[in-house]
């Protein structure tokens, strides 16, 4: 969970460090699920040399999980992948992950991370150069869902994104 927390904070170096420390423990116990999740998070945190390979490796591991029947929280994993893709300026991959997350939510029903998927959809629209009003719709939807779920962190993230787009500032 430390790696997920650092990834959610966009603290890429701390995420990479946490996962680098956890991965050997996961391998020692031999449980494939935590190893796959930790590896995906670690790969998304990598920057610099080899980041494209790490990015593709993370996506391949996600596909293995999906084919293995992993469903609970899969939209969150897709959201993390989309966040990582945007971090690497790979808007196409982020858009595919967000679309897949929406499809997953259509199949399994609402999940806690639904608001985050709508926020990331807004980020993709913003990166695609869509008008602020169109982008704001996704952020407002994310904010509404987060408020309804009493998910304060997701509410704050959606509200921050909405304020940025309404203020005309898309700088991080």
PDB file of C-alpha atoms in Angstrom:
ATOM      1  CA  UNK A   1       0.000   0.000   0.000  1.00  0.00           C
ATOM      2  CA  UNK A   2       2.959   2.326   0.524  1.00  0.00           C
ATOM      3  CA  UNK A   3       3.656   2.262  -3.212  1.00  0.00           C
ATOM      4  CA  UNK A   4       0.022   3.017  -4.038  1.00  0.00           C
ATOM      5  CA  UNK A   5       0.045   5.924  -1.606  1.00  0.00           C
ATOM      6  CA  UNK A   6       3.218   7.368  -3.127  1.00  0.00           C
ATOM      7  CA  UNK A   7       1.821   6.824  -6.641  1.00  0.00           C
ATOM      8  CA  UNK A   8      -1.413   8.607  -5.691  1.00  0.00           C
ATOM      9  CA  UNK A   9       0.671  11.485  -4.366  1.00  0.00           C
ATOM     10  CA  UNK A  10       2.604  11.506  -7.656  1.00  0.00           C
ATOM     11  CA  UNK A  11       5.761  10.974  -5.605  1.00  0.00           C
ATOM     12  CA  UNK A  12       7.399   8.825  -8.251  1.00  0.00           C
ATOM     13  CA  UNK A  13      10.785   8.404  -6.547  1.00  0.00           C
ATOM     14  CA  UNK A  14       9.287   7.341  -3.184  1.00  0.00           C
ATOM     15  CA  UNK A  15       6.951   4.950  -5.019  1.00  0.00           C
ATOM     16  CA  UNK A  16       9.844   3.389  -6.879  1.00  0.00           C
ATOM     17  CA  UNK A  17      11.813   3.008  -3.632  1.00  0.00           C
ATOM     18  CA  UNK A  18       8.882   1.455  -1.733  1.00  0.00           C
ATOM     19  CA  UNK A  19       8.202  -1.057  -4.488  1.00  0.00           C
ATOM     20  CA  UNK A  20      11.890  -1.885  -4.909  1.00  0.00           C
ATOM     21  CA  UNK A  21      11.948  -2.825  -1.227  1.00  0.00           C
ATOM     22  CA  UNK A  22       8.687  -4.803  -1.373  1.00  0.00           C
ATOM     23  CA  UNK A  23       9.250  -6.838  -4.530  1.00  0.00           C
ATOM     24  CA  UNK A  24      11.914  -9.165  -3.046  1.00  0.00           C
ATOM     25  CA  UNK A  25       9.569  -9.886  -0.100  1.00  0.00           C
ATOM     26  CA  UNK A  26       6.714 -10.684  -2.470  1.00  0.00           C
ATOM     27  CA  UNK A  27       8.907 -13.052  -4.436  1.00  0.00           C
ATOM     28  CA  UNK A  28      10.062 -14.740  -1.212  1.00  0.00           C
ATOM     29  CA  UNK A  29       6.438 -15.557  -0.313  1.00  0.00           C
ATOM     30  CA  UNK A  30       5.569 -16.535  -3.884  1.00  0.00           C
ATOM     31  CA  UNK A  31       2.061 -15.028  -4.057  1.00  0.00           C
ATOM     32  CA  UNK A  32       1.533 -13.965  -7.703  1.00  0.00           C
ATOM     33  CA  UNK A  33      -1.173 -11.344  -7.072  1.00  0.00           C
ATOM     34  CA  UNK A  34       0.805  -8.950  -4.813  1.00  0.00           C
ATOM     35  CA  UNK A  35       3.879  -9.519  -6.948  1.00  0.00           C
ATOM     36  CA  UNK A  36       1.980  -8.491 -10.088  1.00  0.00           C
ATOM     37  CA  UNK A  37       0.390  -5.429  -8.458  1.00  0.00           C
ATOM     38  CA  UNK A  38       3.705  -4.337  -6.920  1.00  0.00           C
ATOM     39  CA  UNK A  39       5.538  -4.845 -10.197  1.00  0.00           C
ATOM     40  CA  UNK A  40       2.940  -2.803 -12.082  1.00  0.00           C
ATOM     41  CA  UNK A  41       3.168   0.047  -9.590  1.00  0.00           C
ATOM     42  CA  UNK A  42       6.958  -0.100  -9.616  1.00  0.00           C
ATOM     43  CA  UNK A  43       7.082  -0.008 -13.414  1.00  0.00           C
ATOM     44  CA  UNK A  44       4.732   2.979 -13.562  1.00  0.00           C
ATOM     45  CA  UNK A  45       6.996   4.856 -11.167  1.00  0.00           C
ATOM     46  CA  UNK A  46      10.127   4.458 -13.291  1.00  0.00           C
ATOM     47  CA  UNK A  47      11.521   7.467 -15.069  1.00  0.00           C
ATOM     48  CA  UNK A  48      14.482   7.925 -17.327  1.00  0.00           C
ATOM     49  CA  UNK A  49      16.256   5.159 -19.190  1.00  0.00           C
ATOM     50  CA  UNK A  50      14.061   2.181 -19.960  1.00  0.00           C
ATOM     51  CA  UNK A  51      10.781   3.837 -19.007  1.00  0.00           C
ATOM     52  CA  UNK A  52       9.049   2.827 -22.241  1.00  0.00           C
ATOM     53  CA  UNK A  53       9.870  -0.843 -21.618  1.00  0.00           C
ATOM     54  CA  UNK A  54       8.682  -0.559 -18.016  1.00  0.00           C
ATOM     55  CA  UNK A  55       5.462   1.059 -19.192  1.00  0.00           C
ATOM     56  CA  UNK A  56       4.734  -1.760 -21.643  1.00  0.00           C
ATOM     57  CA  UNK A  57       5.670  -4.385 -19.058  1.00  0.00           C
ATOM     58  CA  UNK A  58       3.142  -2.865 -16.624  1.00  0.00           C
ATOM     59  CA  UNK A  59       0.407  -3.052 -19.264  1.00  0.00           C
ATOM     60  CA  UNK A  60       1.255  -6.677 -20.067  1.00  0.00           C
ATOM     61  CA  UNK A  61       1.050  -7.589 -16.375  1.00  0.00           C
ATOM     62  CA  UNK A  62      -2.344  -5.893 -16.141  1.00  0.00           C
ATOM     63  CA  UNK A  63      -3.578  -8.002 -19.034  1.00  0.00           C
ATOM     64  CA  UNK A  64      -2.352 -11.135 -17.257  1.00  0.00           C
ATOM     65  CA  UNK A  65      -4.293 -10.136 -14.148  1.00  0.00           C
ATOM     66  CA  UNK A  66      -7.423  -9.443 -16.181  1.00  0.00           C
ATOM     67  CA  UNK A  67      -7.221 -12.787 -17.966  1.00  0.00           C
ATOM     68  CA  UNK A  68      -6.629 -14.449 -14.605  1.00  0.00           C
ATOM     69  CA  UNK A  69      -9.982 -13.203 -13.349  1.00  0.00           C
ATOM     70  CA  UNK A  70      -8.869 -10.155 -11.344  1.00  0.00           C
ATOM     71  CA  UNK A  71     -11.880  -7.862 -11.201  1.00  0.00           C
ATOM     72  CA  UNK A  72     -12.170  -6.138  -7.836  1.00  0.00           C
ATOM     73  CA  UNK A  73     -10.490  -2.758  -8.107  1.00  0.00           C
ATOM     74  CA  UNK A  74      -9.450  -3.288 -11.719  1.00  0.00           C
ATOM     75  CA  UNK A  75     -10.820   0.155 -12.609  1.00  0.00           C
ATOM     76  CA  UNK A  76      -8.443   1.606 -10.007  1.00  0.00           C
ATOM     77  CA  UNK A  77      -5.532  -0.230 -11.585  1.00  0.00           C
ATOM     78  CA  UNK A  78      -6.547   1.105 -15.002  1.00  0.00           C
ATOM     79  CA  UNK A  79      -6.770   4.573 -13.494  1.00  0.00           C
ATOM     80  CA  UNK A  80      -3.262   4.255 -12.081  1.00  0.00           C
ATOM     81  CA  UNK A  81      -2.074   3.118 -15.481  1.00  0.00           C
ATOM     82  CA  UNK A  82      -3.790   6.097 -17.149  1.00  0.00           C
ATOM     83  CA  UNK A  83      -2.162   8.420 -14.614  1.00  0.00           C
ATOM     84  CA  UNK A  84       1.211   6.881 -15.405  1.00  0.00           C
ATOM     85  CA  UNK A  85       0.556   7.150 -19.136  1.00  0.00           C
ATOM     86  CA  UNK A  86      -0.244  10.848 -18.776  1.00  0.00           C
ATOM     87  CA  UNK A  87       2.898  11.218 -16.678  1.00  0.00           C
ATOM     88  CA  UNK A  88       4.857   9.821 -19.632  1.00  0.00           C
ATOM     89  CA  UNK A  89       2.865  12.046 -22.061  1.00  0.00           C
ATOM     90  CA  UNK A  90       1.336   8.949 -23.661  1.00  0.00           C
ATOM     91  CA  UNK A  91      -2.180  10.334 -24.095  1.00  0.00           C
ATOM     92  CA  UNK A  92      -3.240   7.513 -26.433  1.00  0.00           C
ATOM     93  CA  UNK A  93      -2.476   4.837 -23.821  1.00  0.00           C
ATOM     94  CA  UNK A  94      -4.188   6.898 -21.114  1.00  0.00           C
ATOM     95  CA  UNK A  95      -7.285   7.265 -23.269  1.00  0.00           C
ATOM     96  CA  UNK A  96      -7.422   3.512 -23.923  1.00  0.00           C
ATOM     97  CA  UNK A  97      -7.040   2.770 -20.190  1.00  0.00           C
ATOM     98  CA  UNK A  98      -9.801   5.241 -19.251  1.00  0.00           C
ATOM     99  CA  UNK A  99     -12.115   3.797 -21.900  1.00  0.00           C
ATOM    100  CA  UNK A 100     -11.386   0.269 -20.641  1.00  0.00           C
ATOM    101  CA  UNK A 101     -12.062   1.417 -17.066  1.00  0.00           C
ATOM    102  CA  UNK A 102     -15.466   2.776 -18.107  1.00  0.00           C
ATOM    103  CA  UNK A 103     -16.231  -0.539 -19.835  1.00  0.00           C
ATOM    104  CA  UNK A 104     -15.182  -2.411 -16.696  1.00  0.00           C
ATOM    105  CA  UNK A 105     -17.445  -0.212 -14.554  1.00  0.00           C
ATOM    106  CA  UNK A 106     -20.316  -0.862 -16.967  1.00  0.00           C
ATOM    107  CA  UNK A 107     -19.818  -4.619 -16.441  1.00  0.00           C
ATOM    108  CA  UNK A 108     -19.296  -4.753 -12.673  1.00  0.00           C
ATOM    109  CA  UNK A 109     -21.131  -1.656 -11.470  1.00  0.00           C
ATOM    110  CA  UNK A 110     -19.897   1.364  -9.555  1.00  0.00           C
ATOM    111  CA  UNK A 111     -16.680   1.140  -7.579  1.00  0.00           C
ATOM    112  CA  UNK A 112     -14.975   3.511  -5.200  1.00  0.00           C
ATOM    113  CA  UNK A 113     -12.589   4.697  -7.917  1.00  0.00           C
ATOM    114  CA  UNK A 114     -15.311   5.667 -10.396  1.00  0.00           C
ATOM    115  CA  UNK A 115     -14.812   9.354  -9.580  1.00  0.00           C
ATOM    116  CA  UNK A 116     -11.110   9.079 -10.327  1.00  0.00           C
ATOM    117  CA  UNK A 117     -11.820   7.552 -13.735  1.00  0.00           C
ATOM    118  CA  UNK A 118     -14.026  10.525 -14.614  1.00  0.00           C
ATOM    119  CA  UNK A 119     -11.296  12.913 -13.418  1.00  0.00           C
ATOM    120  CA  UNK A 120      -8.722  11.123 -15.541  1.00  0.00           C
ATOM    121  CA  UNK A 121     -11.112  11.275 -18.489  1.00  0.00           C
ATOM    122  CA  UNK A 122     -11.096  15.041 -18.018  1.00  0.00           C
ATOM    123  CA  UNK A 123      -7.291  15.001 -17.967  1.00  0.00           C
ATOM    124  CA  UNK A 124      -7.253  13.087 -21.249  1.00  0.00           C
ATOM    125  CA  UNK A 125      -9.720  15.543 -22.792  1.00  0.00           C
ATOM    126  CA  UNK A 126      -7.559  18.439 -21.566  1.00  0.00           C
ATOM    127  CA  UNK A 127      -4.444  16.892 -23.113  1.00  0.00           C
ATOM    128  CA  UNK A 128      -6.371  16.418 -26.364  1.00  0.00           C
ATOM    129  CA  UNK A 129      -7.075  20.162 -26.428  1.00  0.00           C
ATOM    130  CA  UNK A 130     -10.814  19.954 -25.826  1.00  0.00           C
ATOM    131  CA  UNK A 131     -12.583  23.162 -24.754  1.00  0.00           C
ATOM    132  CA  UNK A 132     -12.520  23.941 -21.040  1.00  0.00           C
ATOM    133  CA  UNK A 133     -16.313  23.511 -20.807  1.00  0.00           C
ATOM    134  CA  UNK A 134     -16.077  19.930 -22.108  1.00  0.00           C
ATOM    135  CA  UNK A 135     -13.202  19.092 -19.766  1.00  0.00           C
ATOM    136  CA  UNK A 136     -15.023  20.698 -16.829  1.00  0.00           C
ATOM    137  CA  UNK A 137     -18.002  18.367 -17.399  1.00  0.00           C
ATOM    138  CA  UNK A 138     -15.816  15.348 -16.621  1.00  0.00           C
ATOM    139  CA  UNK A 139     -14.370  17.027 -13.546  1.00  0.00           C
ATOM    140  CA  UNK A 140     -17.849  17.988 -12.328  1.00  0.00           C
ATOM    141  CA  UNK A 141     -19.040  14.409 -12.826  1.00  0.00           C
ATOM    142  CA  UNK A 142     -16.027  13.183 -10.834  1.00  0.00           C
ATOM    143  CA  UNK A 143     -16.767  15.711  -8.099  1.00  0.00           C
ATOM    144  CA  UNK A 144     -20.453  14.689  -7.925  1.00  0.00           C
ATOM    145  CA  UNK A 145     -19.579  10.995  -7.644  1.00  0.00           C
ATOM    146  CA  UNK A 146     -16.879  11.604  -5.014  1.00  0.00           C
ATOM    147  CA  UNK A 147     -19.263  13.743  -2.948  1.00  0.00           C
ATOM    148  CA  UNK A 148     -21.967  11.081  -3.159  1.00  0.00           C
ATOM    149  CA  UNK A 149     -19.478   8.410  -2.029  1.00  0.00           C
ATOM    150  CA  UNK A 150     -18.026  10.633   0.718  1.00  0.00           C
ATOM    151  CA  UNK A 151     -14.596  10.008  -0.826  1.00  0.00           C
ATOM    152  CA  UNK A 152     -12.807  13.133   0.389  1.00  0.00           C
ATOM    153  CA  UNK A 153      -9.460  12.504  -1.336  1.00  0.00           C
ATOM    154  CA  UNK A 154     -11.138  11.906  -4.697  1.00  0.00           C
ATOM    155  CA  UNK A 155     -13.388  14.904  -4.095  1.00  0.00           C
ATOM    156  CA  UNK A 156     -10.324  17.077  -3.482  1.00  0.00           C
ATOM    157  CA  UNK A 157      -8.558  15.792  -6.593  1.00  0.00           C
ATOM    158  CA  UNK A 158     -11.644  16.429  -8.758  1.00  0.00           C
ATOM    159  CA  UNK A 159     -12.203  19.879  -7.259  1.00  0.00           C
ATOM    160  CA  UNK A 160      -8.553  20.829  -7.801  1.00  0.00           C
ATOM    161  CA  UNK A 161      -8.710  19.741 -11.443  1.00  0.00           C
ATOM    162  CA  UNK A 162     -11.962  21.623 -11.939  1.00  0.00           C
ATOM    163  CA  UNK A 163     -10.582  24.825 -10.429  1.00  0.00           C
ATOM    164  CA  UNK A 164      -7.464  24.592 -12.598  1.00  0.00           C
ATOM    165  CA  UNK A 165      -9.434  24.242 -15.810  1.00  0.00           C
ATOM    166  CA  UNK A 166     -11.919  26.961 -14.868  1.00  0.00           C
ATOM    167  CA  UNK A 167      -9.073  29.296 -13.941  1.00  0.00           C
ATOM    168  CA  UNK A 168      -7.491  28.650 -17.325  1.00  0.00           C
ATOM    169  CA  UNK A 169      -4.389  27.099 -15.804  1.00  0.00           C
ATOM    170  CA  UNK A 170      -3.467  23.547 -16.803  1.00  0.00           C
ATOM    171  CA  UNK A 171      -0.012  23.710 -15.300  1.00  0.00           C
ATOM    172  CA  UNK A 172       0.836  21.148 -12.656  1.00  0.00           C
TER     173      UNK A 172
END
